[in-house]
Short mmCIF file of C-alpha atoms in Angstrom, two decimals:
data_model
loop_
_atom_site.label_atom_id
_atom_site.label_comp_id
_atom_site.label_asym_id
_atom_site.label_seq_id
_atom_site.Cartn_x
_atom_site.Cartn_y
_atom_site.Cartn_z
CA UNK A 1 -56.74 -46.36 59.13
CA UNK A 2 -59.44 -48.74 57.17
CA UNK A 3 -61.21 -51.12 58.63
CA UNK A 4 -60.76 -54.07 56.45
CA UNK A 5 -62.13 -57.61 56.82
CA UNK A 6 -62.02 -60.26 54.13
CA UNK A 7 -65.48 -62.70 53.14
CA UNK A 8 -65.42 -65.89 50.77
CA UNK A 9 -68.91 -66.86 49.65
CA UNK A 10 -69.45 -70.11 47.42
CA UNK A 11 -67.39 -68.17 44.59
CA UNK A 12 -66.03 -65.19 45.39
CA UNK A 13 -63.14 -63.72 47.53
CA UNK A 14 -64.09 -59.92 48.80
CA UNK A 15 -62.18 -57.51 50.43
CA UNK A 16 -64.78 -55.83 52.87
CA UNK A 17 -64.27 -52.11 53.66
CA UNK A 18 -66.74 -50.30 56.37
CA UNK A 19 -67.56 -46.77 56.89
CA UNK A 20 -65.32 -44.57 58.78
CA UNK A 21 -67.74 -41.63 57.58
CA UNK A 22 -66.26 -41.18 53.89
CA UNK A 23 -68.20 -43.31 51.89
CA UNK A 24 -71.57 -41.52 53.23
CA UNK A 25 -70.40 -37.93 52.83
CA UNK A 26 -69.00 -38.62 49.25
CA UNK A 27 -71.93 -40.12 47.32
CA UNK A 28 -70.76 -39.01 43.86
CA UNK A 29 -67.73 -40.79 44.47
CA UNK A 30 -68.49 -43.73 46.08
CA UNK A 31 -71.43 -44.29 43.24
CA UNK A 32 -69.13 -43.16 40.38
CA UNK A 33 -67.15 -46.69 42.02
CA UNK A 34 -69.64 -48.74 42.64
CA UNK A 35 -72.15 -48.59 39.52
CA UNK A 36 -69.26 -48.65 36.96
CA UNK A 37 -66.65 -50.90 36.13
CA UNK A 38 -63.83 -48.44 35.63
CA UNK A 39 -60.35 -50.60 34.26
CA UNK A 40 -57.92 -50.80 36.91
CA UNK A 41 -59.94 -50.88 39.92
CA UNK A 42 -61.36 -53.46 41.77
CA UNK A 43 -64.86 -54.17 41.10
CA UNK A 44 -66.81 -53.13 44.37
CA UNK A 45 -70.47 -53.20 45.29
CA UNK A 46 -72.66 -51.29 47.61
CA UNK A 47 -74.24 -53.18 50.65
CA UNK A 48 -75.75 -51.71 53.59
CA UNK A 49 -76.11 -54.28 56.42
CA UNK A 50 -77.53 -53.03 59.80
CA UNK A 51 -77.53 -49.36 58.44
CA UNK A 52 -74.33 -49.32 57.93
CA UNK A 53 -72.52 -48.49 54.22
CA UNK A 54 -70.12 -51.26 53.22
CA UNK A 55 -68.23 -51.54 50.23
CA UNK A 56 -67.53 -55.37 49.07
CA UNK A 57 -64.74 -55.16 46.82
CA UNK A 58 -63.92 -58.39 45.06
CA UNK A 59 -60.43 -59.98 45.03
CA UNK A 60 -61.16 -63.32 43.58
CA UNK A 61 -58.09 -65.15 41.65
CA UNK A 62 -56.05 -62.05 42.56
CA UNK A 63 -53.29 -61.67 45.22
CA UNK A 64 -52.07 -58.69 46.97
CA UNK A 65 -48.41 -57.00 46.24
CA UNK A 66 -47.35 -57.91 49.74
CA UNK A 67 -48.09 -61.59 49.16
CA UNK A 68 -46.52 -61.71 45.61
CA UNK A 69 -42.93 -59.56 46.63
CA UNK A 70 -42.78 -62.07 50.34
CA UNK A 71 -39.25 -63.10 49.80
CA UNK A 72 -38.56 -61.55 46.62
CA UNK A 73 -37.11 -58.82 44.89
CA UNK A 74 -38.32 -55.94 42.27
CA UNK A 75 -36.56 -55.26 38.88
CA UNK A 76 -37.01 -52.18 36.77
CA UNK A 77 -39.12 -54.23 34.02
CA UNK A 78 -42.03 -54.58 37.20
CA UNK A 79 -41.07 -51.52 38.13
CA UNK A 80 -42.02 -49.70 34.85
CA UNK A 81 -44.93 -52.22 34.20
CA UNK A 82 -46.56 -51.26 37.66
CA UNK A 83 -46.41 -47.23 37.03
CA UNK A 84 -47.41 -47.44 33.49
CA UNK A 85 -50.71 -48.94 34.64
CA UNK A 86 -50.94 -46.98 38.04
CA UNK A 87 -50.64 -44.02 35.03
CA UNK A 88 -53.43 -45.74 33.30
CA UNK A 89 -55.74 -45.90 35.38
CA UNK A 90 -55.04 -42.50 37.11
CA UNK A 91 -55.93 -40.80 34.19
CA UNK A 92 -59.66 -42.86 33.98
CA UNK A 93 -60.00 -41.39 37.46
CA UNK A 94 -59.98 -37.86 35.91
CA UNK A 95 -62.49 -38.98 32.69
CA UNK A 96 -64.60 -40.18 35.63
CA UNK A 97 -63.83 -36.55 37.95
CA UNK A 98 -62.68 -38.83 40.44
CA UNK A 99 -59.38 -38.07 42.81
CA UNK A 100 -56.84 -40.22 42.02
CA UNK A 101 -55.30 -39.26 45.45
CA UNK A 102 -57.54 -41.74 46.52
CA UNK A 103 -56.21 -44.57 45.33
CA UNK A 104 -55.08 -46.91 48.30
CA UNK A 105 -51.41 -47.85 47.31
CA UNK A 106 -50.44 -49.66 50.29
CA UNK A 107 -48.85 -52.84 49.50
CA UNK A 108 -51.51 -55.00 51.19
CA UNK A 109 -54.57 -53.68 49.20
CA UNK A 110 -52.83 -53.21 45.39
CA UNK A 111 -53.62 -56.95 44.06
CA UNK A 112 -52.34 -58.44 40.98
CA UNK A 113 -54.28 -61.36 38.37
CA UNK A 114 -50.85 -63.45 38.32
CA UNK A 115 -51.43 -65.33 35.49
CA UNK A 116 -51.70 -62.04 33.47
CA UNK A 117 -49.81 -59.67 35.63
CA UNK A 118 -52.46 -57.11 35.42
CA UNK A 119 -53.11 -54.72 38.73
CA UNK A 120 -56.58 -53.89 40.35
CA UNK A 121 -56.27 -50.68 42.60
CA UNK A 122 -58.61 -50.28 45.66
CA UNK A 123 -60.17 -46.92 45.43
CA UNK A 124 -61.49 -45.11 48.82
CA UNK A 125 -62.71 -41.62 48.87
CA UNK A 126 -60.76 -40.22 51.76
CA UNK A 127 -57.75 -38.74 50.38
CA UNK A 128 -55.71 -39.41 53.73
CA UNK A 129 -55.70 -43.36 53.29
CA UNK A 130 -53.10 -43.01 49.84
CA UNK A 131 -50.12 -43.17 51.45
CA UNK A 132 -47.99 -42.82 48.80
CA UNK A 133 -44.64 -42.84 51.13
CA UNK A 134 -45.82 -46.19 52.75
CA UNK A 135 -45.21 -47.90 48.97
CA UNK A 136 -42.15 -46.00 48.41
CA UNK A 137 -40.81 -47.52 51.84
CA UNK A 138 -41.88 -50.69 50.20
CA UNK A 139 -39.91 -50.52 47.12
CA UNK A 140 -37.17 -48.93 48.87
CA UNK A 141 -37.04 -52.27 50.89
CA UNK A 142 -37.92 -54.97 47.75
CA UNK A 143 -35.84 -53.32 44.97
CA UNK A 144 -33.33 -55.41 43.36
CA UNK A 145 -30.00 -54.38 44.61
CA UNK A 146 -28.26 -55.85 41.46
CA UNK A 147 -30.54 -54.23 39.25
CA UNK A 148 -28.80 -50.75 39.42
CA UNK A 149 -30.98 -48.84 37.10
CA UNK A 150 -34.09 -50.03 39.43
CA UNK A 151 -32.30 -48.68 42.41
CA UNK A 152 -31.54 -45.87 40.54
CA UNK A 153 -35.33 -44.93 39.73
CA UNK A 154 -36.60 -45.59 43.01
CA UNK A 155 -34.17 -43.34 44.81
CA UNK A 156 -35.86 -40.93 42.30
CA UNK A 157 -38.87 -41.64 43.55
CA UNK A 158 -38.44 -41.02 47.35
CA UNK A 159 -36.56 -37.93 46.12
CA UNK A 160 -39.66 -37.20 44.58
CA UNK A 161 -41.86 -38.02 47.34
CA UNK A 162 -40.12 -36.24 49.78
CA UNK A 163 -40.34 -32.89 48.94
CA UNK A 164 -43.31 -30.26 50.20
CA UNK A 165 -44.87 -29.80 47.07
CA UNK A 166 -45.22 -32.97 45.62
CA UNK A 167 -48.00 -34.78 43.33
CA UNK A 168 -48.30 -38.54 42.02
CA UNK A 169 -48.70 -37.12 38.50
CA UNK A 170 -44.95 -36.14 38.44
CA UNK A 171 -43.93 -39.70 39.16
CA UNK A 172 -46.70 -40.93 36.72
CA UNK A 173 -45.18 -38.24 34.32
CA UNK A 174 -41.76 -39.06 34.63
CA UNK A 175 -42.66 -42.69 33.78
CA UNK A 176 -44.29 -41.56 31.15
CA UNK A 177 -41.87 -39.30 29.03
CA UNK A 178 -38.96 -41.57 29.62
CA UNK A 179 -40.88 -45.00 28.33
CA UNK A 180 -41.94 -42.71 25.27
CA UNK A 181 -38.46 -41.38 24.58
CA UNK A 182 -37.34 -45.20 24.72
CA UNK A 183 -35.26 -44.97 27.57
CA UNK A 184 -35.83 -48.20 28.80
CA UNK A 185 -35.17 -51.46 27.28
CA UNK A 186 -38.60 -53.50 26.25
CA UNK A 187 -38.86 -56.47 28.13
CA UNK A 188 -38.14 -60.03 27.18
CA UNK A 189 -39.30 -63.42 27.81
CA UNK A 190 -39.57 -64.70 31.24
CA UNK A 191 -39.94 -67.98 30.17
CA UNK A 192 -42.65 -68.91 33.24
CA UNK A 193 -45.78 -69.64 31.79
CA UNK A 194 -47.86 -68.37 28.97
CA UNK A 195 -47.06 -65.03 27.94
CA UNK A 196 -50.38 -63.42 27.57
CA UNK A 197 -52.15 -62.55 24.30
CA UNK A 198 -52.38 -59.09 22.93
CA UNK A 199 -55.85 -59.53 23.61
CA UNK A 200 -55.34 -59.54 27.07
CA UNK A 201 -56.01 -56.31 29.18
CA UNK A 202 -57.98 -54.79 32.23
CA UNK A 203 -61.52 -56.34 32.54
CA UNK A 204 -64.36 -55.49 30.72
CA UNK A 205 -64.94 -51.92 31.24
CA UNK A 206 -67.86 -49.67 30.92
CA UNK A 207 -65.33 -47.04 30.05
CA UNK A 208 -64.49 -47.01 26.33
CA UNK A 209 -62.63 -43.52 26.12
CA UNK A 210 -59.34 -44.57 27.47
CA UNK A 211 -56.11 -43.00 26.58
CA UNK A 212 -55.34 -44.86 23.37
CA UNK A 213 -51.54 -44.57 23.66
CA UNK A 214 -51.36 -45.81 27.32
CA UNK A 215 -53.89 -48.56 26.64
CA UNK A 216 -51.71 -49.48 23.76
CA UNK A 217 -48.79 -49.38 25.70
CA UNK A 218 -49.40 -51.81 28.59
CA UNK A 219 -51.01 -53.78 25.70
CA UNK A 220 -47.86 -53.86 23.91
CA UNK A 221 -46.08 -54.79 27.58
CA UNK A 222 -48.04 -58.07 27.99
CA UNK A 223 -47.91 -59.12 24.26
CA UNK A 224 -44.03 -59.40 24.90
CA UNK A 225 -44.83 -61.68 27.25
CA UNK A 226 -43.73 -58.84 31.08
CA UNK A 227 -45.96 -60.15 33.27
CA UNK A 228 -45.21 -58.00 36.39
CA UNK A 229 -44.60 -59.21 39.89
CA UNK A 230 -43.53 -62.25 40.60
CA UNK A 231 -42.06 -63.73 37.58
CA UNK A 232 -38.94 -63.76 35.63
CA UNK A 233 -37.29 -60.86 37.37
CA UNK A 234 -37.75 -62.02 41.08
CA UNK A 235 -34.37 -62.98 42.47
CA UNK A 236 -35.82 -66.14 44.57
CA UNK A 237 -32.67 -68.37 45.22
CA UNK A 238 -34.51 -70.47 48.07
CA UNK A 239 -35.85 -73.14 45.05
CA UNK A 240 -35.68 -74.18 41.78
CA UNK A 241 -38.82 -74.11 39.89
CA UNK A 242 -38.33 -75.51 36.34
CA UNK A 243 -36.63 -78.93 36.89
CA UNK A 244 -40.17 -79.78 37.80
CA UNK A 245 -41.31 -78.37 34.53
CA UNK A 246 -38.91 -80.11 32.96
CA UNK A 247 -39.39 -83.53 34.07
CA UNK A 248 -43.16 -83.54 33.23
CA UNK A 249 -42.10 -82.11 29.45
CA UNK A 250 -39.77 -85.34 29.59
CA UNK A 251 -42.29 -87.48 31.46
CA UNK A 252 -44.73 -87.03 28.28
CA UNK A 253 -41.83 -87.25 25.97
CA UNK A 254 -41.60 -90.85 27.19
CA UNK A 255 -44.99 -91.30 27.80
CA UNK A 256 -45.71 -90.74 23.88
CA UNK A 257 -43.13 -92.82 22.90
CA UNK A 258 -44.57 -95.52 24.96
CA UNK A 259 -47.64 -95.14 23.01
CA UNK A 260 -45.89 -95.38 20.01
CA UNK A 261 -44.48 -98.61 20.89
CA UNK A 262 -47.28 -99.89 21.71
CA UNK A 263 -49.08 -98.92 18.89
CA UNK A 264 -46.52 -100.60 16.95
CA UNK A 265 -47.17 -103.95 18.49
CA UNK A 266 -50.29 -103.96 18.28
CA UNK A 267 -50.52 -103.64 14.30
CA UNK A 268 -47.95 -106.14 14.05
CA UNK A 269 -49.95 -108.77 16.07
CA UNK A 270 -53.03 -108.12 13.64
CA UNK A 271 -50.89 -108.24 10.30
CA UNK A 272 -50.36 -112.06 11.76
CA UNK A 273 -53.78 -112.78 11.91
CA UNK A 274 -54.98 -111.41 9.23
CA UNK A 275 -54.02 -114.47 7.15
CA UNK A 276 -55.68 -116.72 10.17
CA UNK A 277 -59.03 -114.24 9.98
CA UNK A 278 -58.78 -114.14 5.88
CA UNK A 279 -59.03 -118.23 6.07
CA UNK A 280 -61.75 -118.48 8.67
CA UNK A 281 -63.99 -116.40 6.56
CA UNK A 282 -62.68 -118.43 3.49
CA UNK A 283 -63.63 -121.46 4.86
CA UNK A 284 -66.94 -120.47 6.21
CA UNK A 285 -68.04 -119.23 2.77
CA UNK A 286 -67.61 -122.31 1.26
CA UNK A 287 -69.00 -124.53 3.65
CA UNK A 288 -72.35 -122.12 3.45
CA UNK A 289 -71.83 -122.72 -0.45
CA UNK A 290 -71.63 -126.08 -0.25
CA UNK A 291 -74.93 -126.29 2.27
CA UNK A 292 -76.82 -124.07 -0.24
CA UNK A 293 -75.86 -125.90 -3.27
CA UNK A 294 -76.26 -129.72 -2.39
CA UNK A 295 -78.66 -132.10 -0.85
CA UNK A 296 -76.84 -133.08 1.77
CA UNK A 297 -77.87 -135.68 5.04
CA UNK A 298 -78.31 -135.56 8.50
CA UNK A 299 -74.91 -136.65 9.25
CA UNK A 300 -73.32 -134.60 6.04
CA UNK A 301 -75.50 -131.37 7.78
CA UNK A 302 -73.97 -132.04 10.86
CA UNK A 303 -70.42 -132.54 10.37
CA UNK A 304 -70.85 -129.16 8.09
CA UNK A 305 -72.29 -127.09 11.40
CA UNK A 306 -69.27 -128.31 13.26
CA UNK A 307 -66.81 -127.30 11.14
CA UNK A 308 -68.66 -124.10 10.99
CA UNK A 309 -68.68 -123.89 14.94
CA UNK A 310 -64.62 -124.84 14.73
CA UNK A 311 -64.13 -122.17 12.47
CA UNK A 312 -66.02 -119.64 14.41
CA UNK A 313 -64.35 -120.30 17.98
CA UNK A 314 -61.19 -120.58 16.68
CA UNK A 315 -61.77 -116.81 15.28
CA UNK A 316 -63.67 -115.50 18.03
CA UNK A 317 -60.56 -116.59 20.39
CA UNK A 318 -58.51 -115.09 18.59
CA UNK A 319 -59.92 -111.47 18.59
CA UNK A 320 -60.18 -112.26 22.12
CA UNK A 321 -56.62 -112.60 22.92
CA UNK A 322 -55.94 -109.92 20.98
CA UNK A 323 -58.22 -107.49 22.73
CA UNK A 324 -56.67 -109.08 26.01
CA UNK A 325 -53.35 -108.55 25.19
CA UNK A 326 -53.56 -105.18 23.44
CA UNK A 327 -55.73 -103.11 24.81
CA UNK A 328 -56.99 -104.67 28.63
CA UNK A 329 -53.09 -104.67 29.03
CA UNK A 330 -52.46 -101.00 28.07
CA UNK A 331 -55.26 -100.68 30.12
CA UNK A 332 -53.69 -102.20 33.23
CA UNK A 333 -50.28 -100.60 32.61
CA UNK A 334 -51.60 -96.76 32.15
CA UNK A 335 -53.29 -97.50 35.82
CA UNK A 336 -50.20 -98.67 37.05
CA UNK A 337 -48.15 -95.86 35.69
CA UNK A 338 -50.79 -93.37 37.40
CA UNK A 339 -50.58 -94.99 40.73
CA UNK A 340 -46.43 -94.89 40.38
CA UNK A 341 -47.21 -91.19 39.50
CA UNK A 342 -48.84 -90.09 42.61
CA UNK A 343 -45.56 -90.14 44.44
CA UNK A 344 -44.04 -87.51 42.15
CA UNK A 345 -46.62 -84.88 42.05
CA UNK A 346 -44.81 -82.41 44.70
CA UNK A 347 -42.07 -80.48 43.14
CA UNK A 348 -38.87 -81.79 45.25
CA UNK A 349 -38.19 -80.65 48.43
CA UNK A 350 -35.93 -79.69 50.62
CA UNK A 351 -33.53 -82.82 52.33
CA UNK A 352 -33.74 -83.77 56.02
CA UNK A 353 -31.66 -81.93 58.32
CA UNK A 354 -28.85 -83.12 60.05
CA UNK A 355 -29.31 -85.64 62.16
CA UNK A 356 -28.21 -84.66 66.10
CA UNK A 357 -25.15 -85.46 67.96
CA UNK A 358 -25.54 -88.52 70.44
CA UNK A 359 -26.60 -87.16 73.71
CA UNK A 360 -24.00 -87.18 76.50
CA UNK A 361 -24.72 -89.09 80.19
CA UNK A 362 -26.42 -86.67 82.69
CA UNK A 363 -29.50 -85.11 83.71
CA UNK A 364 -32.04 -84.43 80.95
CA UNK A 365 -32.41 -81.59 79.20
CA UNK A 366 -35.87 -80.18 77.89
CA UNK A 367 -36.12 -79.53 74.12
CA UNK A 368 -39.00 -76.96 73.04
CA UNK A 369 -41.05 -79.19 70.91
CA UNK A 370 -39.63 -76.38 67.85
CA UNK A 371 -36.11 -77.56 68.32
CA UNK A 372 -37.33 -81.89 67.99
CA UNK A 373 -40.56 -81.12 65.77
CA UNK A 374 -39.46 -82.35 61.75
CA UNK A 375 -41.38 -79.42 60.38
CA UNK A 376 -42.88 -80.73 57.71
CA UNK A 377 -46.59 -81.48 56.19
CA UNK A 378 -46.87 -85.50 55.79
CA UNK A 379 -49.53 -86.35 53.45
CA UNK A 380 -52.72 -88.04 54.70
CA UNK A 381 -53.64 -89.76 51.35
CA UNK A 382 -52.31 -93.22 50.65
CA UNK A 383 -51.35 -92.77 47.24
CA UNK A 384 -49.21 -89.80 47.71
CA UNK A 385 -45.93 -90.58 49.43
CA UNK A 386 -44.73 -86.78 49.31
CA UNK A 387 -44.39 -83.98 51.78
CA UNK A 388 -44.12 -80.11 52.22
CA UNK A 389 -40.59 -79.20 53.70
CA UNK A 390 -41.16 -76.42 56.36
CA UNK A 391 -37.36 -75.89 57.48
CA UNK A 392 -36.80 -72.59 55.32
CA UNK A 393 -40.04 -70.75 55.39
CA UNK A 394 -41.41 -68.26 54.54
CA UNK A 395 -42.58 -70.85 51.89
CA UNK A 396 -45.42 -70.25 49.13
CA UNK A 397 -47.03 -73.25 47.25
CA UNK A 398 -49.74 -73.51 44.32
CA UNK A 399 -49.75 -74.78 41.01
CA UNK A 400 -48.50 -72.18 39.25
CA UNK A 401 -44.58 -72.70 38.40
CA UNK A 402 -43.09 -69.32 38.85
CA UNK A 403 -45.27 -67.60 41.00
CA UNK A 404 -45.07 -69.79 43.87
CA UNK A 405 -41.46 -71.53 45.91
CA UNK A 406 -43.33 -75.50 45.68
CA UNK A 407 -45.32 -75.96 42.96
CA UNK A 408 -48.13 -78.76 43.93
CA UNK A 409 -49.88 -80.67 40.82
CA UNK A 410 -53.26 -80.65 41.28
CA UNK A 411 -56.13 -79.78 39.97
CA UNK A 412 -58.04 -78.63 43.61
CA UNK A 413 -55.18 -76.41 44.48
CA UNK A 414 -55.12 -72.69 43.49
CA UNK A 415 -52.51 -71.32 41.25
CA UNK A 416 -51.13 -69.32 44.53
CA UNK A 417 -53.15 -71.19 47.48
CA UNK A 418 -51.27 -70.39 50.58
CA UNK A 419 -48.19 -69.27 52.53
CA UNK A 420 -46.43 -70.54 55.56
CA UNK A 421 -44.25 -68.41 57.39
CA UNK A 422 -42.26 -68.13 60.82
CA UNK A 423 -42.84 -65.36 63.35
CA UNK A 424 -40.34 -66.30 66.80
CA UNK A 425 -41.11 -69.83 67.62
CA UNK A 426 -43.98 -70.27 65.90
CA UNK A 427 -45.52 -71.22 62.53
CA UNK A 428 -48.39 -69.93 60.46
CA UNK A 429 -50.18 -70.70 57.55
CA UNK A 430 -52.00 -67.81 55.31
CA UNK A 431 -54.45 -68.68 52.73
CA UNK A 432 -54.05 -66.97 49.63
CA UNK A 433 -57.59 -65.84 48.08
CA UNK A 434 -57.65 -69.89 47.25
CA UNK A 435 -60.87 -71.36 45.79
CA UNK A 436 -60.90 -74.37 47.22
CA UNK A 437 -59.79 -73.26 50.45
CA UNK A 438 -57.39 -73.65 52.92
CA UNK A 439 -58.29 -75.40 56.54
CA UNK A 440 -56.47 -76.73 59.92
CA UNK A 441 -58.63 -79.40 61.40
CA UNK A 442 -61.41 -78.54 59.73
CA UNK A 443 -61.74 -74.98 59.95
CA UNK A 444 -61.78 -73.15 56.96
CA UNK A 445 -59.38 -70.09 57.32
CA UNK A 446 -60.62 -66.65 55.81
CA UNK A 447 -59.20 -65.42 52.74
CA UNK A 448 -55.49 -63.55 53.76
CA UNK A 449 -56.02 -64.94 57.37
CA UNK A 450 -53.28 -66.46 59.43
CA UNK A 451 -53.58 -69.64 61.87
CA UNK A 452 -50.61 -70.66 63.79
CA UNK A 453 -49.96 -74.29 63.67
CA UNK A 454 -48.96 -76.98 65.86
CA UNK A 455 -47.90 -80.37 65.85
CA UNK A 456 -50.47 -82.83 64.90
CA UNK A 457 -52.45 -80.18 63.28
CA UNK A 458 -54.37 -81.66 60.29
CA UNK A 459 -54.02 -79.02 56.95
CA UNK A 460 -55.84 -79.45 54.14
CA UNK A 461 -55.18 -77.65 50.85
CA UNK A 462 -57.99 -78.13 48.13
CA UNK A 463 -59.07 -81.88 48.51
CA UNK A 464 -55.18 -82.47 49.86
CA UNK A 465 -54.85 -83.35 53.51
CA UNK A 466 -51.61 -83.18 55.53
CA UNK A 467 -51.07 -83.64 59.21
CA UNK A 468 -48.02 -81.49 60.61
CA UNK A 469 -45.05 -83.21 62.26
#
């Protein structure tokens, strides 16, 4: 069992693994890890605090495979993305003479760089800690029951798994030979997010020898845009994440148009006083001609200055208005628009529930405070009229549409920032790996740590602060 505690510093998110006698009998290994940056697994370092050998392995802007599946299901397109890369990176393990039977592939420590669906495996040198069946129990229990070729291929794989003499490589193998012969279909759009470049693969390695046709393979996979779990395949019916998306596509739509029109007036106010303008100057050219040309007297000089001034106001207030109406007003309107906006920067949630039947005469009854509580996150900001709807949970939010069951607009939030979930009567929230941090009345909580909350509990997320009701 691994003794496993997570650290956030000022910029980093590490998974913190200590000792259990492995990492100090197999030096080779555990330096072959630590002093190269080998694709595919998570980039660890070397500390020894106290005399003791700990291995900091960092997890920043990535989530684990049991935070990403919560509530979700796997299709055959993750399916095949995940084993092609597990393949991957198994056979850098052998360039390095390192045994990929000790790759950790429990759910909890496989992460995953959402926003390019690539997968960082945790690598510990005791061969005992793989536990291979414990993932095939997971996919046995997140596999897409309507995806019949995914059930199909993981029934394979606890076939697999199951017998006496079995080895990873089959599996890795038999994913292998069948994408090669084509047996699968390639995948298509999701349509959540940006589909990453072709230029997008594992982090800089110092490894350079890689199996071309692999590389080239989960290459090809993200240029078509598969990003892996949690996205386009999950089967999430609990909320609707692109009417959001669409309303800010329309929101701008409008907003240009509004520009446009504004735009608009603007020119046509200056085309009428151009003519205005054109005779100001006019006239202020010749009186300065006629000053320059004739001897003229103290009272002709004087009467000529005035005009001048006339001429001058008259154009100055003019440019004045102009500005005023134009552009102080856009000015005024854009801030008014924003302050409008703040209410709708929650994706929608869920409605009220119903409201109770009228109590009947008699003696009280007591109502756990779970059963009268609203559930729900009330926002502590005055500009932001919204809310985050606990009554179906478990419940993910973040900013990234797709990934996440609320999607919250703003910039301070993480792309997957935390989860709330339900265990009996009570409620927790998990942070996520975020950045910015997750806290309950002013405690920051450690990255994948759990706080149970309570009414009157003050949350923040980023720079957001809710107080529980």
């Amino acid at each position: 069992m691994l003794d496993v505690k997570y650290y956030k510093d000022y910029r980093h998110n590490y998974l913190i693994l200590k000792d259990n006698g492995c990492l100090s009998e197999n030096v080779y290994q555990r330096k072959m890890v630590t002093e190269n940056k080998i694709r595919g697994l998570l980039e660890s370092q070397e500390r020894h605090i106290n005399g003791e050998i700990l291995l900091y392995c960092e997890i920043t802007s990535r989530q684990s495979l049991l935070s990403i599946c919560d509530g979700k299901s796997i299709g055959m397109e993750q399916l095949r993305t995940f084993f092609l890369q597990l393949k991957m990176v198994n056979d850098l393990l052998q360039k390095f003479l390192l045994d990929g039977n000790c790759l950790v592939l429990q759910p909890e420590y496989i992460f995953q760089d959402i926003e390019t669906g690539e997968y960082s495996f945790l690598y510990y040198p005791d061969p005992e800690e793989g536990s291979f069946a414990g993932l095939v129990e997971f996919l046995l229990a997140k596999v897409d029951n309507e995806d019949m070729e995914a059930v199909e291929t993981v029934y394979k794989i606890a076939d697999l798994a199951g017998r006496e003499q079995f080895a990873m490589d089959e599996v890795l193998r038999w994913f292998q030979d069948d994408w090669g012969r084509g047996g699968w279909r390639r995948p298509q759009e999701t349509g959540f997010g940006k589909a990453p470049s072709p230029g997008n693969g594992f982090h800089d390695t110092a490894c350079q020898e890689a199996d071309s046709t692999d590389e080239g393979r989960i290459r090809e996979e993200n240029r078509r845009g598969n990003r892996g779990y949690g996205y386009g395949e999950f089967s999430d019916q609990s909320c609707s994440l692109e009417k959001p998306s669409e309303e800010k596509v329309s929101g701008a739509g409008e907003g240009a148009g509004n520009e446009g029109e504004r735009d608009g007036v603007t020119r046509k106010r200056i085309l009428r006083l151009s003519p205005l303008w054109a005779a100001g100057a006019a006239g202020i050219c010749v009186l300065l001609w006629l000053r320059s040309a004739y001897s003229l007297s103290y009272q002709e000089e004087t009467f000529l200055m005035a005009g001048l001034f006339v001429i001058a106001a008259v154009m100055a207030g003019s440019v004045l208005w102009l500005v005023y109406s134009c552009f102080l007003k856009k000015t005024y309107e854009r801030r008014t628009q924003e302050d409008r906006g703040e209410e709708s920067r929650f994706a929608p949630t869920y409605e009220s529930m119903p409201a109770p039947a009228a109590a009947e005469a008699g003696n009280t009854v007591y109502i756990p405070w779970m059963e009268n509580c609203e559930n729900k996150l009330y926002s502590m900001d005055g500009k932001n009229k919204c809310h985050i709807d606990l009554g179906r949970l478990p419940l993910t939010v973040g900013k990234l549409a797709g990934a996440v069951d609320m999607v919250i607009d703003e910039k301070s939030v993480s792309r997957m920032h935390a989860k709330f979930s339900r265990t009996e009567n009570n409620v927790y929230i998990t942070d996520l790996n975020s950045t910015n941090g997750t806290f309950r009345n002013g405690m920051r909580l450690l990255p994948n740590a759990s706080e149970r909350i309570e009414p009157g509990d003050e949350i923040r997320l980023g720079k957001l602060k809710f107080i529980y009701r």
